[in-house]
Amino acid sequence: MEVQNTFPGELEWINGPEDLGYFSLSFQAKGPEGLARLGFGAYRFKDPDSIHFPEAELEDASTRDLRPAQQWLEQCLEGHILCNQPGLHPSALPRRLIQLREETGGLQARLIESRVFPRPCPYVTLSHCWGPSPLYSLKSHLLEELASDIPLPNLPRTYRDAFEVAVRLGFTLIWIDSLCIIQDSASDLEDESSRMADIYGNASFNIAATASASSKGGLFVQEEPDVPWPHVVSIDIQIGRRFLRGDYTLVSHYFWSSNVDRSPLNTRAWVLQERFFSPRILHFGRDRLYWECQDLLASESFASGQPAFEFKSEARQWGYTPFRKLMRVNLGSRPHLQSVIRRAWYETVQNYTKSELTYQSDKLVAIAGIAKTFQSVLDDVCIAGLWKRTLIMDLLWCRAGAESTGLHRAFDRAPSWSWACLDCAITFPTWALEVPTVMATMESVEVRGSVTHQSGTLRL
């Protein structure tokens, strides 16, 4: 590795498991664009051959090696107890699904009503960025036509890639929002949007177009990474009395977060609940495949799981309990978990408000599925993004960062006292969960309208 510049930094040795020698180096430098941080861990694996370095190649869904994905899926389905616990309504199917079949002339697809199936059947879902261009989507006048045949040439590349991946992994049913929800029907949009917990939670796994900024980009973006992590280097240094010699695998501290958590897909607000509810996610990154379930984070480079210490998904640092564990919490027998669940909600909202929404009018509906899950656990009522029993403390939310002077408030979608009326990131003070005595009392609260447009009054 050629060092072109030098910066002050910190070097730290960390005792890892028996098969893992590890040290961490991090530094920061001030440049023309502000403060830059770089950090990496250096690992010495007992079996270095287990680390795979995929090369960027021109591939498509029909030729891409999906064996890692197949192994992760089989391993999870057969051995992960938490991932295989049933959802809230395990027998529920999406109202519509896309049926895939291989014909002599190639792959064929059609829209079907799920009521044709006598019992629940396996299907997969797709998470994707719609992008700025209009999508070929389901409209009322196309229902009959798409029930006969979905014209694949009219579909964006991401959809066609997802069809290929689903079939190659053994699935013939897939759910895609724009093709399975009638886009010009307000009632269908509201009904199906309220069922996201079941739609994503009951899927066998979710195909995520993680690196693509639009549905035209496809699953296989084929971009060279900024830094070719992991990277093998020969090291001969001394740290105190410890000598480090040999080949070490350097991996960025931000390997997972930069490729998955901060990807184009996972900055979208709607995708938050898709990721929250999905028991398993196959991420198509810009240079490799990534796997995420409630028991394992893995990639093609680390197929058996990301190394210890640094590799934690930002989504798993929010503080919320994984969905399938969360919805089984019995607060009646474990009241001490009340603050844990409420902290999880605070963390979820804080991260949600950092995400991007194409239509700010979706502010409440895009998180309604998650709110519904918390509501069943807390046995409480969600009022414009706040909880009735703790409404006084929930009112302590504030804008994250700069002053709120001059900030537009959309009172047509939420009351002025709800964070949902603002188009910015918000935060809750951590001490709000620990206040021993609340001096104020709530006399009444009234909210009118649907989940998408709420207004109301509050008297304290």
CSV table of C-alpha atoms in Angstrom, one decimal:
chain,number,residue,atom,x,y,z
A,1,MET,CA,0.0,0.0,0.0
A,2,GLU,CA,1.5,3.3,-1.0
A,3,VAL,CA,1.1,6.2,1.5
A,4,GLN,CA,0.7,9.5,-0.3
A,5,ASN,CA,0.0,11.7,2.7
A,6,THR,CA,0.5,11.5,6.4
A,7,PHE,CA,-2.0,12.4,9.1
A,8,PRO,CA,-2.1,12.2,12.9
A,9,GLY,CA,-4.0,9.2,14.0
A,10,GLU,CA,-4.7,6.6,16.7
A,11,LEU,CA,-3.6,3.0,16.7
A,12,GLU,CA,-5.2,0.5,19.1
A,13,TRP,CA,-4.6,-3.2,19.6
A,14,ILE,CA,-7.8,-5.1,20.5
A,15,ASN,CA,-7.7,-8.7,21.7
A,16,GLY,CA,-10.1,-10.6,19.6
A,17,PRO,CA,-11.2,-14.3,19.4
A,18,GLU,CA,-8.5,-17.0,19.2
A,19,ASP,CA,-8.6,-17.0,15.4
A,20,LEU,CA,-8.6,-13.2,15.0
A,21,GLY,CA,-5.6,-10.9,15.6
A,22,TYR,CA,-7.0,-7.4,15.3
A,23,PHE,CA,-5.9,-3.8,15.5
A,24,SER,CA,-7.6,-0.5,14.7
A,25,LEU,CA,-6.3,2.6,13.0
A,26,SER,CA,-8.3,5.8,12.7
A,27,PHE,CA,-7.4,9.3,11.8
A,28,GLN,CA,-9.0,12.5,10.6
A,29,ALA,CA,-7.8,15.3,8.4
A,30,LYS,CA,-9.1,18.7,7.5
A,31,GLY,CA,-9.5,19.3,3.8
A,32,PRO,CA,-11.2,21.8,1.4
A,33,GLU,CA,-14.6,20.0,1.9
A,34,GLY,CA,-14.4,19.8,5.7
A,35,LEU,CA,-13.3,17.2,8.2
A,36,ALA,CA,-12.6,13.7,6.7
A,37,ARG,CA,-12.5,10.6,8.8
A,38,LEU,CA,-10.9,7.3,7.8
A,39,GLY,CA,-10.6,4.2,9.9
A,40,PHE,CA,-9.9,0.5,9.3
A,41,GLY,CA,-9.4,-2.7,11.2
A,42,ALA,CA,-6.6,-5.0,10.4
A,43,TYR,CA,-7.4,-8.7,10.9
A,44,ARG,CA,-5.2,-11.8,10.8
A,45,PHE,CA,-7.5,-14.7,10.1
A,46,LYS,CA,-6.7,-18.3,10.8
A,47,ASP,CA,-8.1,-19.2,7.4
A,48,PRO,CA,-7.3,-16.3,5.0
A,49,ASP,CA,-8.6,-18.3,2.1
A,50,SER,CA,-12.1,-17.8,3.5
A,51,ILE,CA,-12.0,-14.2,2.6
A,52,HIS,CA,-13.3,-13.6,-1.0
A,53,PHE,CA,-12.5,-10.5,-3.1
A,54,PRO,CA,-15.1,-10.3,-5.8
A,55,GLU,CA,-14.0,-8.5,-9.0
A,56,ALA,CA,-16.2,-6.0,-10.8
A,57,GLU,CA,-17.4,-7.7,-13.9
A,58,LEU,CA,-20.1,-7.0,-16.5
A,59,GLU,CA,-22.8,-9.3,-15.2
A,60,ASP,CA,-26.5,-9.5,-15.3
A,61,ALA,CA,-29.2,-11.3,-13.4
A,62,SER,CA,-29.0,-14.4,-15.6
A,63,THR,CA,-25.2,-14.9,-15.2
A,64,ARG,CA,-24.4,-13.5,-11.8
A,65,ASP,CA,-23.1,-16.1,-9.3
A,66,LEU,CA,-25.9,-16.4,-6.7
A,67,ARG,CA,-24.4,-19.3,-4.8
A,68,PRO,CA,-23.6,-17.2,-1.8
A,69,ALA,CA,-27.2,-15.9,-1.7
A,70,GLN,CA,-28.5,-19.5,-1.9
A,71,GLN,CA,-26.3,-20.6,0.9
A,72,TRP,CA,-27.3,-17.7,3.2
A,73,LEU,CA,-31.0,-18.3,2.5
A,74,GLU,CA,-30.8,-22.0,3.2
A,75,GLN,CA,-28.8,-21.5,6.3
A,76,CYS,CA,-31.3,-18.9,7.6
A,77,LEU,CA,-34.4,-21.0,6.7
A,78,GLU,CA,-32.9,-24.1,8.3
A,79,GLY,CA,-31.1,-22.8,11.4
A,80,HIS,CA,-32.1,-19.3,12.5
A,81,ILE,CA,-34.7,-19.5,15.2
A,82,LEU,CA,-35.5,-15.8,15.5
A,83,CYS,CA,-35.7,-15.3,11.7
A,84,ASN,CA,-38.2,-18.1,11.4
A,85,GLN,CA,-40.7,-17.0,14.0
A,86,PRO,CA,-44.0,-16.3,12.3
A,87,GLY,CA,-45.1,-12.7,11.7
A,88,LEU,CA,-48.1,-11.0,13.2
A,89,HIS,CA,-50.5,-12.6,10.7
A,90,PRO,CA,-48.5,-15.5,9.2
A,91,SER,CA,-51.3,-16.6,6.9
A,92,ALA,CA,-51.8,-13.2,5.3
A,93,LEU,CA,-50.8,-12.8,1.6
A,94,PRO,CA,-50.5,-9.6,-0.3
A,95,ARG,CA,-53.8,-8.9,-2.2
A,96,ARG,CA,-51.9,-9.3,-5.5
A,97,LEU,CA,-48.7,-11.0,-6.6
A,98,ILE,CA,-46.7,-11.4,-9.8
A,99,GLN,CA,-46.5,-14.9,-11.0
A,100,LEU,CA,-43.3,-15.8,-12.9
A,101,ARG,CA,-42.9,-18.8,-15.2
A,102,GLU,CA,-40.2,-19.9,-17.6
A,103,GLU,CA,-41.3,-20.5,-21.1
A,104,THR,CA,-39.5,-21.5,-24.3
A,105,GLY,CA,-39.3,-17.9,-25.4
A,106,GLY,CA,-38.0,-16.7,-22.0
A,107,LEU,CA,-39.4,-15.6,-18.7
A,108,GLN,CA,-43.1,-14.6,-18.5
A,109,ALA,CA,-45.0,-12.7,-15.8
A,110,ARG,CA,-48.6,-11.9,-15.0
A,111,LEU,CA,-50.5,-10.3,-12.2
A,112,ILE,CA,-52.7,-12.6,-10.1
A,113,GLU,CA,-55.0,-12.2,-7.1
A,114,SER,CA,-53.7,-14.1,-4.1
A,115,ARG,CA,-57.2,-15.5,-3.3
A,116,VAL,CA,-56.6,-18.1,-6.0
A,117,PHE,CA,-54.2,-19.9,-3.6
A,118,PRO,CA,-55.9,-22.2,-1.0
A,119,ARG,CA,-53.1,-21.7,1.5
A,120,PRO,CA,-50.2,-19.4,2.1
A,121,CYS,CA,-47.3,-19.8,-0.4
A,122,PRO,CA,-43.7,-18.6,-0.5
A,123,TYR,CA,-43.0,-15.3,-2.3
A,124,VAL,CA,-40.3,-12.6,-2.3
A,125,THR,CA,-40.5,-8.8,-2.3
A,126,LEU,CA,-38.5,-6.0,-3.9
A,127,SER,CA,-37.2,-2.8,-2.3
A,128,HIS,CA,-36.1,-0.2,-4.8
A,129,CYS,CA,-35.8,3.5,-5.4
A,130,TRP,CA,-38.4,4.6,-7.9
A,131,GLY,CA,-36.3,7.4,-9.3
A,132,PRO,CA,-37.4,10.7,-11.0
A,133,SER,CA,-38.8,9.2,-14.2
A,134,PRO,CA,-42.4,7.8,-14.3
A,135,LEU,CA,-42.6,4.1,-13.9
A,136,TYR,CA,-44.6,1.6,-15.7
A,137,SER,CA,-47.1,0.8,-13.0
A,138,LEU,CA,-50.5,-0.7,-12.3
A,139,LYS,CA,-53.4,1.5,-13.1
A,140,SER,CA,-57.1,0.6,-12.9
A,141,HIS,CA,-57.5,0.3,-16.6
A,142,LEU,CA,-54.5,-2.1,-16.8
A,143,LEU,CA,-55.8,-4.7,-14.3
A,144,GLU,CA,-57.2,-7.1,-16.9
A,145,GLU,CA,-54.3,-6.6,-19.3
A,146,LEU,CA,-51.6,-7.3,-16.7
A,147,ALA,CA,-53.6,-10.3,-15.4
A,148,SER,CA,-53.0,-11.9,-18.8
A,149,ASP,CA,-49.4,-10.8,-19.4
A,150,ILE,CA,-47.0,-8.2,-18.0
A,151,PRO,CA,-44.9,-6.9,-20.9
A,152,LEU,CA,-41.3,-7.2,-19.7
A,153,PRO,CA,-39.8,-4.8,-22.2
A,154,ASN,CA,-41.9,-2.0,-20.6
A,155,LEU,CA,-40.5,-2.7,-17.2
A,156,PRO,CA,-37.5,-0.9,-15.7
A,157,ARG,CA,-34.3,-3.0,-15.5
A,158,THR,CA,-34.5,-3.5,-11.7
A,159,TYR,CA,-37.8,-5.3,-12.1
A,160,ARG,CA,-36.5,-7.6,-14.8
A,161,ASP,CA,-33.4,-8.3,-12.8
A,162,ALA,CA,-35.5,-9.1,-9.7
A,163,PHE,CA,-37.6,-11.5,-11.7
A,164,GLU,CA,-34.5,-13.4,-12.8
A,165,VAL,CA,-33.0,-13.5,-9.3
A,166,ALA,CA,-36.3,-14.8,-7.8
A,167,VAL,CA,-36.6,-17.6,-10.3
A,168,ARG,CA,-33.0,-18.6,-10.0
A,169,LEU,CA,-33.4,-18.9,-6.3
A,170,GLY,CA,-36.4,-21.1,-6.7
A,171,PHE,CA,-39.4,-18.6,-6.3
A,172,THR,CA,-42.2,-18.0,-8.7
A,173,LEU,CA,-44.1,-15.3,-6.9
A,174,ILE,CA,-42.9,-11.7,-6.3
A,175,TRP,CA,-44.4,-8.6,-4.9
A,176,ILE,CA,-43.5,-5.1,-6.2
A,177,ASP,CA,-45.3,-2.1,-4.9
A,178,SER,CA,-45.8,-0.2,-8.2
A,179,LEU,CA,-47.1,-3.3,-10.0
A,180,CYS,CA,-49.2,-4.8,-7.1
A,181,ILE,CA,-50.9,-1.7,-5.8
A,182,ILE,CA,-53.3,0.2,-8.0
A,183,GLN,CA,-51.5,3.6,-8.3
A,184,ASP,CA,-54.6,5.6,-9.3
A,185,SER,CA,-56.8,4.2,-6.5
A,186,ALA,CA,-56.6,6.1,-3.2
A,187,SER,CA,-58.4,3.4,-1.4
A,188,ASP,CA,-56.1,0.6,-2.7
A,189,LEU,CA,-53.0,2.7,-1.9
A,190,GLU,CA,-54.2,3.3,1.6
A,191,ASP,CA,-55.4,-0.3,2.2
A,192,GLU,CA,-52.2,-1.9,0.9
A,193,SER,CA,-49.9,0.6,2.5
A,194,SER,CA,-51.4,-0.2,5.9
A,195,ARG,CA,-50.4,-3.9,5.3
A,196,MET,CA,-46.7,-3.5,4.8
A,197,ALA,CA,-45.9,-5.3,8.1
A,198,ASP,CA,-47.6,-8.4,6.7
A,199,ILE,CA,-46.4,-8.0,3.1
A,200,TYR,CA,-42.7,-7.7,3.9
A,201,GLY,CA,-42.9,-9.7,7.2
A,202,ASN,CA,-44.4,-12.8,5.6
A,203,ALA,CA,-42.1,-12.8,2.5
A,204,SER,CA,-39.4,-15.5,2.4
A,205,PHE,CA,-36.8,-12.7,1.7
A,206,ASN,CA,-36.5,-9.2,0.3
A,207,ILE,CA,-34.5,-8.4,-2.8
A,208,ALA,CA,-33.0,-5.0,-2.3
A,209,ALA,CA,-31.6,-2.9,-5.1
A,210,THR,CA,-29.4,-1.3,-2.6
A,211,ALA,CA,-26.9,0.6,-4.8
A,212,SER,CA,-29.3,1.8,-7.5
A,213,ALA,CA,-30.7,5.3,-7.3
A,214,SER,CA,-33.6,4.5,-9.6
A,215,SER,CA,-35.4,1.5,-11.0
A,216,LYS,CA,-33.7,1.9,-14.3
A,217,GLY,CA,-30.3,1.2,-12.7
A,218,GLY,CA,-30.9,-2.6,-12.2
A,219,LEU,CA,-29.7,-4.8,-9.4
A,220,PHE,CA,-26.1,-4.9,-10.7
A,221,VAL,CA,-24.8,-1.4,-10.7
A,222,GLN,CA,-21.2,-2.4,-11.5
A,223,GLU,CA,-19.4,0.6,-9.9
A,224,GLU,CA,-15.9,0.5,-8.7
A,225,PRO,CA,-15.7,1.1,-4.9
A,226,ASP,CA,-14.0,4.2,-3.7
A,227,VAL,CA,-11.5,2.0,-1.8
A,228,PRO,CA,-11.1,-1.7,-2.7
A,229,TRP,CA,-12.0,-3.1,0.8
A,230,PRO,CA,-11.0,-5.6,1.9
A,231,HIS,CA,-7.3,-5.1,1.1
A,232,VAL,CA,-4.5,-7.5,2.1
A,233,VAL,CA,-1.2,-5.9,3.3
A,234,SER,CA,2.0,-7.1,4.7
A,235,ILE,CA,2.7,-5.6,8.1
A,236,ASP,CA,5.9,-5.4,10.2
A,237,ILE,CA,5.3,-2.9,13.1
A,238,GLN,CA,5.7,-2.8,16.9
A,239,ILE,CA,3.0,-1.6,19.2
A,240,GLY,CA,4.4,-1.3,22.7
A,241,ARG,CA,5.9,-4.8,23.4
A,242,ARG,CA,3.8,-6.4,20.7
A,243,PHE,CA,5.2,-7.1,17.3
A,244,LEU,CA,2.8,-7.4,14.3
A,245,ARG,CA,4.2,-9.3,11.4
A,246,GLY,CA,2.5,-11.0,8.5
A,247,ASP,CA,-0.4,-10.5,6.1
A,248,TYR,CA,-3.3,-8.7,7.5
A,249,THR,CA,-6.7,-8.0,5.9
A,250,LEU,CA,-7.6,-4.3,6.1
A,251,VAL,CA,-11.3,-3.6,6.2
A,252,SER,CA,-12.8,-0.1,6.5
A,253,HIS,CA,-14.7,0.7,9.7
A,254,TYR,CA,-17.4,1.9,7.3
A,255,PHE,CA,-17.4,-1.2,5.0
A,256,TRP,CA,-21.0,-2.2,5.9
A,257,SER,CA,-22.4,1.2,6.7
A,258,SER,CA,-21.1,2.9,3.5
A,259,ASN,CA,-22.3,0.1,1.2
A,260,VAL,CA,-25.6,-0.8,2.9
A,261,ASP,CA,-26.8,1.7,5.5
A,262,ARG,CA,-25.9,4.8,3.6
A,263,SER,CA,-26.7,3.5,0.2
A,264,PRO,CA,-29.1,5.2,-2.2
A,265,LEU,CA,-31.9,2.8,-1.3
A,266,ASN,CA,-31.5,3.0,2.5
A,267,THR,CA,-31.7,6.8,2.6
A,268,ARG,CA,-35.3,6.5,1.5
A,269,ALA,CA,-38.0,6.9,4.2
A,270,TRP,CA,-40.4,4.3,2.7
A,271,VAL,CA,-37.6,1.7,2.7
A,272,LEU,CA,-37.2,2.0,6.5
A,273,GLN,CA,-40.3,-0.1,7.3
A,274,GLU,CA,-39.5,-2.5,4.4
A,275,ARG,CA,-36.2,-3.2,6.1
A,276,PHE,CA,-37.7,-3.2,9.5
A,277,PHE,CA,-40.2,-5.9,8.7
A,278,SER,CA,-38.3,-8.1,6.3
A,279,PRO,CA,-37.0,-11.3,8.0
A,280,ARG,CA,-34.2,-11.6,5.4
A,281,ILE,CA,-32.7,-9.1,2.9
A,282,LEU,CA,-30.4,-9.8,0.0
A,283,HIS,CA,-28.7,-6.5,-0.8
A,284,PHE,CA,-27.3,-5.9,-4.2
A,285,GLY,CA,-24.4,-3.5,-3.5
A,286,ARG,CA,-22.3,-1.6,-6.0
A,287,ASP,CA,-19.5,-4.2,-6.0
A,288,ARG,CA,-20.8,-7.3,-4.2
A,289,LEU,CA,-23.8,-9.1,-2.5
A,290,TYR,CA,-24.7,-8.5,1.2
A,291,TRP,CA,-26.9,-10.5,3.4
A,292,GLU,CA,-28.9,-9.2,6.4
A,293,CYS,CA,-31.1,-11.2,8.7
A,294,GLN,CA,-31.8,-11.0,12.4
A,295,ASP,CA,-29.0,-13.5,13.1
A,296,LEU,CA,-26.4,-12.7,10.5
A,297,LEU,CA,-24.7,-9.8,8.6
A,298,ALA,CA,-22.6,-11.1,5.8
A,299,SER,CA,-21.1,-10.3,2.4
A,300,GLU,CA,-19.4,-12.0,-0.4
A,301,SER,CA,-16.1,-11.0,1.2
A,302,PHE,CA,-17.1,-12.5,4.6
A,303,ALA,CA,-19.7,-15.1,3.7
A,304,SER,CA,-19.8,-16.6,7.2
A,305,GLY,CA,-20.4,-13.2,8.8
A,306,GLN,CA,-18.8,-9.8,9.1
A,307,PRO,CA,-15.8,-9.7,11.4
A,308,ALA,CA,-16.3,-8.7,15.0
A,309,PHE,CA,-15.8,-5.3,16.7
A,310,GLU,CA,-16.5,-2.9,13.8
A,311,PHE,CA,-19.2,-4.5,11.7
A,312,LYS,CA,-22.5,-3.5,13.0
A,313,SER,CA,-25.3,-2.1,10.9
A,314,GLU,CA,-26.3,1.4,11.8
A,315,ALA,CA,-29.9,0.2,11.6
A,316,ARG,CA,-29.1,-2.2,14.4
A,317,GLN,CA,-27.6,0.5,16.6
A,318,TRP,CA,-30.9,2.5,16.8
A,319,GLY,CA,-31.7,0.7,20.0
A,320,TYR,CA,-34.9,-1.1,18.8
A,321,THR,CA,-35.4,-4.7,19.3
A,322,PRO,CA,-35.6,-6.8,16.1
A,323,PHE,CA,-39.2,-6.9,14.8
A,324,ARG,CA,-39.9,-10.5,15.5
A,325,LYS,CA,-38.7,-10.2,19.1
A,326,LEU,CA,-40.3,-6.8,19.6
A,327,MET,CA,-43.8,-7.9,18.8
A,328,ARG,CA,-43.6,-10.7,21.3
A,329,VAL,CA,-42.7,-8.6,24.3
A,330,ASN,CA,-45.3,-8.9,27.0
A,331,LEU,CA,-45.2,-5.6,28.9
A,332,GLY,CA,-47.7,-6.9,31.4
A,333,SER,CA,-45.1,-9.4,32.8
A,334,ARG,CA,-42.1,-7.3,32.0
A,335,PRO,CA,-43.0,-3.7,32.7
A,336,HIS,CA,-39.3,-2.7,33.0
A,337,LEU,CA,-39.2,-3.0,29.2
A,338,GLN,CA,-41.6,-0.1,28.7
A,339,SER,CA,-38.8,2.5,28.5
A,340,VAL,CA,-36.8,0.2,26.2
A,341,ILE,CA,-39.7,0.0,23.7
A,342,ARG,CA,-40.3,3.7,23.9
A,343,ARG,CA,-36.6,4.5,23.4
A,344,ALA,CA,-36.8,2.2,20.4
A,345,TRP,CA,-39.6,4.4,19.0
A,346,TYR,CA,-37.6,7.5,19.6
A,347,GLU,CA,-34.6,6.1,17.8
A,348,THR,CA,-36.8,4.9,14.9
A,349,VAL,CA,-38.4,8.3,14.4
A,350,GLN,CA,-35.1,10.1,14.7
A,351,ASN,CA,-33.6,7.9,11.9
A,352,TYR,CA,-36.8,8.1,9.9
A,353,THR,CA,-36.8,11.9,9.8
A,354,LYS,CA,-33.3,11.8,8.5
A,355,SER,CA,-34.5,9.9,5.4
A,356,GLU,CA,-35.8,11.3,2.2
A,357,LEU,CA,-39.4,11.4,1.1
A,358,THR,CA,-40.4,12.2,-2.5
A,359,TYR,CA,-43.8,13.4,-1.2
A,360,GLN,CA,-43.8,15.0,2.2
A,361,SER,CA,-47.5,14.3,2.4
A,362,ASP,CA,-46.5,10.7,3.1
A,363,LYS,CA,-44.7,11.7,6.3
A,364,LEU,CA,-47.1,9.7,8.6
A,365,VAL,CA,-48.2,6.9,6.2
A,366,ALA,CA,-44.7,5.9,5.4
A,367,ILE,CA,-44.1,5.0,9.0
A,368,ALA,CA,-47.7,3.8,9.8
A,369,GLY,CA,-46.8,0.1,9.6
A,370,ILE,CA,-44.0,0.4,12.2
A,371,ALA,CA,-46.3,2.5,14.4
A,372,LYS,CA,-48.9,-0.2,14.2
A,373,THR,CA,-46.5,-2.7,15.5
A,374,PHE,CA,-45.3,-0.6,18.4
A,375,GLN,CA,-49.0,0.2,19.1
A,376,SER,CA,-49.8,-3.5,19.6
A,377,VAL,CA,-46.8,-4.0,21.9
A,378,LEU,CA,-47.4,-0.8,24.0
A,379,ASP,CA,-51.2,-1.2,24.0
A,380,ASP,CA,-51.3,2.5,23.4
A,381,VAL,CA,-52.7,4.9,20.8
A,382,CYS,CA,-50.4,6.6,18.3
A,383,ILE,CA,-51.6,10.2,17.8
A,384,ALA,CA,-49.8,11.9,14.9
A,385,GLY,CA,-46.6,10.2,15.7
A,386,LEU,CA,-46.7,10.6,19.5
A,387,TRP,CA,-48.2,8.2,22.1
A,388,LYS,CA,-51.2,9.1,24.2
A,389,ARG,CA,-50.0,7.8,27.5
A,390,THR,CA,-46.7,9.6,27.3
A,391,LEU,CA,-47.8,12.5,25.1
A,392,ILE,CA,-46.5,15.2,27.5
A,393,MET,CA,-43.0,13.8,27.4
A,394,ASP,CA,-43.2,13.0,23.7
A,395,LEU,CA,-43.8,16.8,23.1
A,396,LEU,CA,-40.2,17.4,24.1
A,397,TRP,CA,-39.1,16.5,20.5
A,398,CYS,CA,-37.0,19.2,18.8
A,399,ARG,CA,-35.4,19.9,15.5
A,400,ALA,CA,-32.0,18.2,15.2
A,401,GLY,CA,-29.2,20.6,14.4
A,402,ALA,CA,-29.9,24.2,13.4
A,403,GLU,CA,-32.4,26.6,14.8
A,404,SER,CA,-36.0,26.1,13.6
A,405,THR,CA,-36.6,29.8,12.8
A,406,GLY,CA,-38.3,30.2,9.4
A,407,LEU,CA,-38.8,26.5,9.0
A,408,HIS,CA,-42.0,25.6,7.1
A,409,ARG,CA,-44.6,23.7,9.0
A,410,ALA,CA,-47.2,21.7,7.1
A,411,PHE,CA,-50.3,21.9,9.3
A,412,ASP,CA,-52.4,20.2,6.7
A,413,ARG,CA,-50.8,16.9,7.4
A,414,ALA,CA,-50.1,17.0,11.1
A,415,PRO,CA,-50.8,19.2,14.1
A,416,SER,CA,-48.3,21.9,15.0
A,417,TRP,CA,-47.3,19.9,18.1
A,418,SER,CA,-46.3,16.8,16.1
A,419,TRP,CA,-42.8,16.3,14.6
A,420,ALA,CA,-44.6,15.1,11.4
A,421,CYS,CA,-45.5,18.7,10.5
A,422,LEU,CA,-41.8,19.5,9.9
A,423,ASP,CA,-39.7,18.5,6.9
A,424,CYS,CA,-36.4,18.0,8.8
A,425,ALA,CA,-34.6,15.6,11.2
A,426,ILE,CA,-35.8,15.7,14.7
A,427,THR,CA,-34.6,14.3,18.0
A,428,PHE,CA,-35.9,13.3,21.4
A,429,PRO,CA,-33.9,14.1,24.6
A,430,THR,CA,-32.8,10.8,26.2
A,431,TRP,CA,-33.7,12.1,29.7
A,432,ALA,CA,-37.3,12.3,28.6
A,433,LEU,CA,-37.6,8.6,29.5
A,434,GLU,CA,-36.2,9.0,32.9
A,435,VAL,CA,-38.2,11.9,34.4
A,436,PRO,CA,-39.6,10.7,37.7
A,437,THR,CA,-42.5,13.1,38.0
A,438,VAL,CA,-44.5,15.0,35.4
A,439,MET,CA,-46.1,18.1,36.8
A,440,ALA,CA,-48.3,18.9,33.8
A,441,THR,CA,-51.5,16.9,33.0
A,442,MET,CA,-53.2,16.4,29.7
A,443,GLU,CA,-56.9,17.4,29.7
A,444,SER,CA,-57.8,16.3,26.2
A,445,VAL,CA,-56.4,15.6,22.7
A,446,GLU,CA,-58.3,15.5,19.5
A,447,VAL,CA,-57.0,14.5,16.1
A,448,ARG,CA,-59.0,14.5,12.9
A,449,GLY,CA,-58.5,12.9,9.5
A,450,SER,CA,-56.8,9.8,8.1
A,451,VAL,CA,-53.3,8.6,8.8
A,452,THR,CA,-52.1,10.6,5.8
A,453,HIS,CA,-53.6,13.9,6.8
A,454,GLN,CA,-54.1,14.6,10.5
A,455,SER,CA,-55.0,17.8,12.3
A,456,GLY,CA,-55.9,18.3,15.9
A,457,THR,CA,-56.0,20.2,19.2
A,458,LEU,CA,-54.3,19.5,22.5
A,459,ARG,CA,-55.1,21.0,25.9
A,460,LEU,CA,-52.7,20.7,28.8
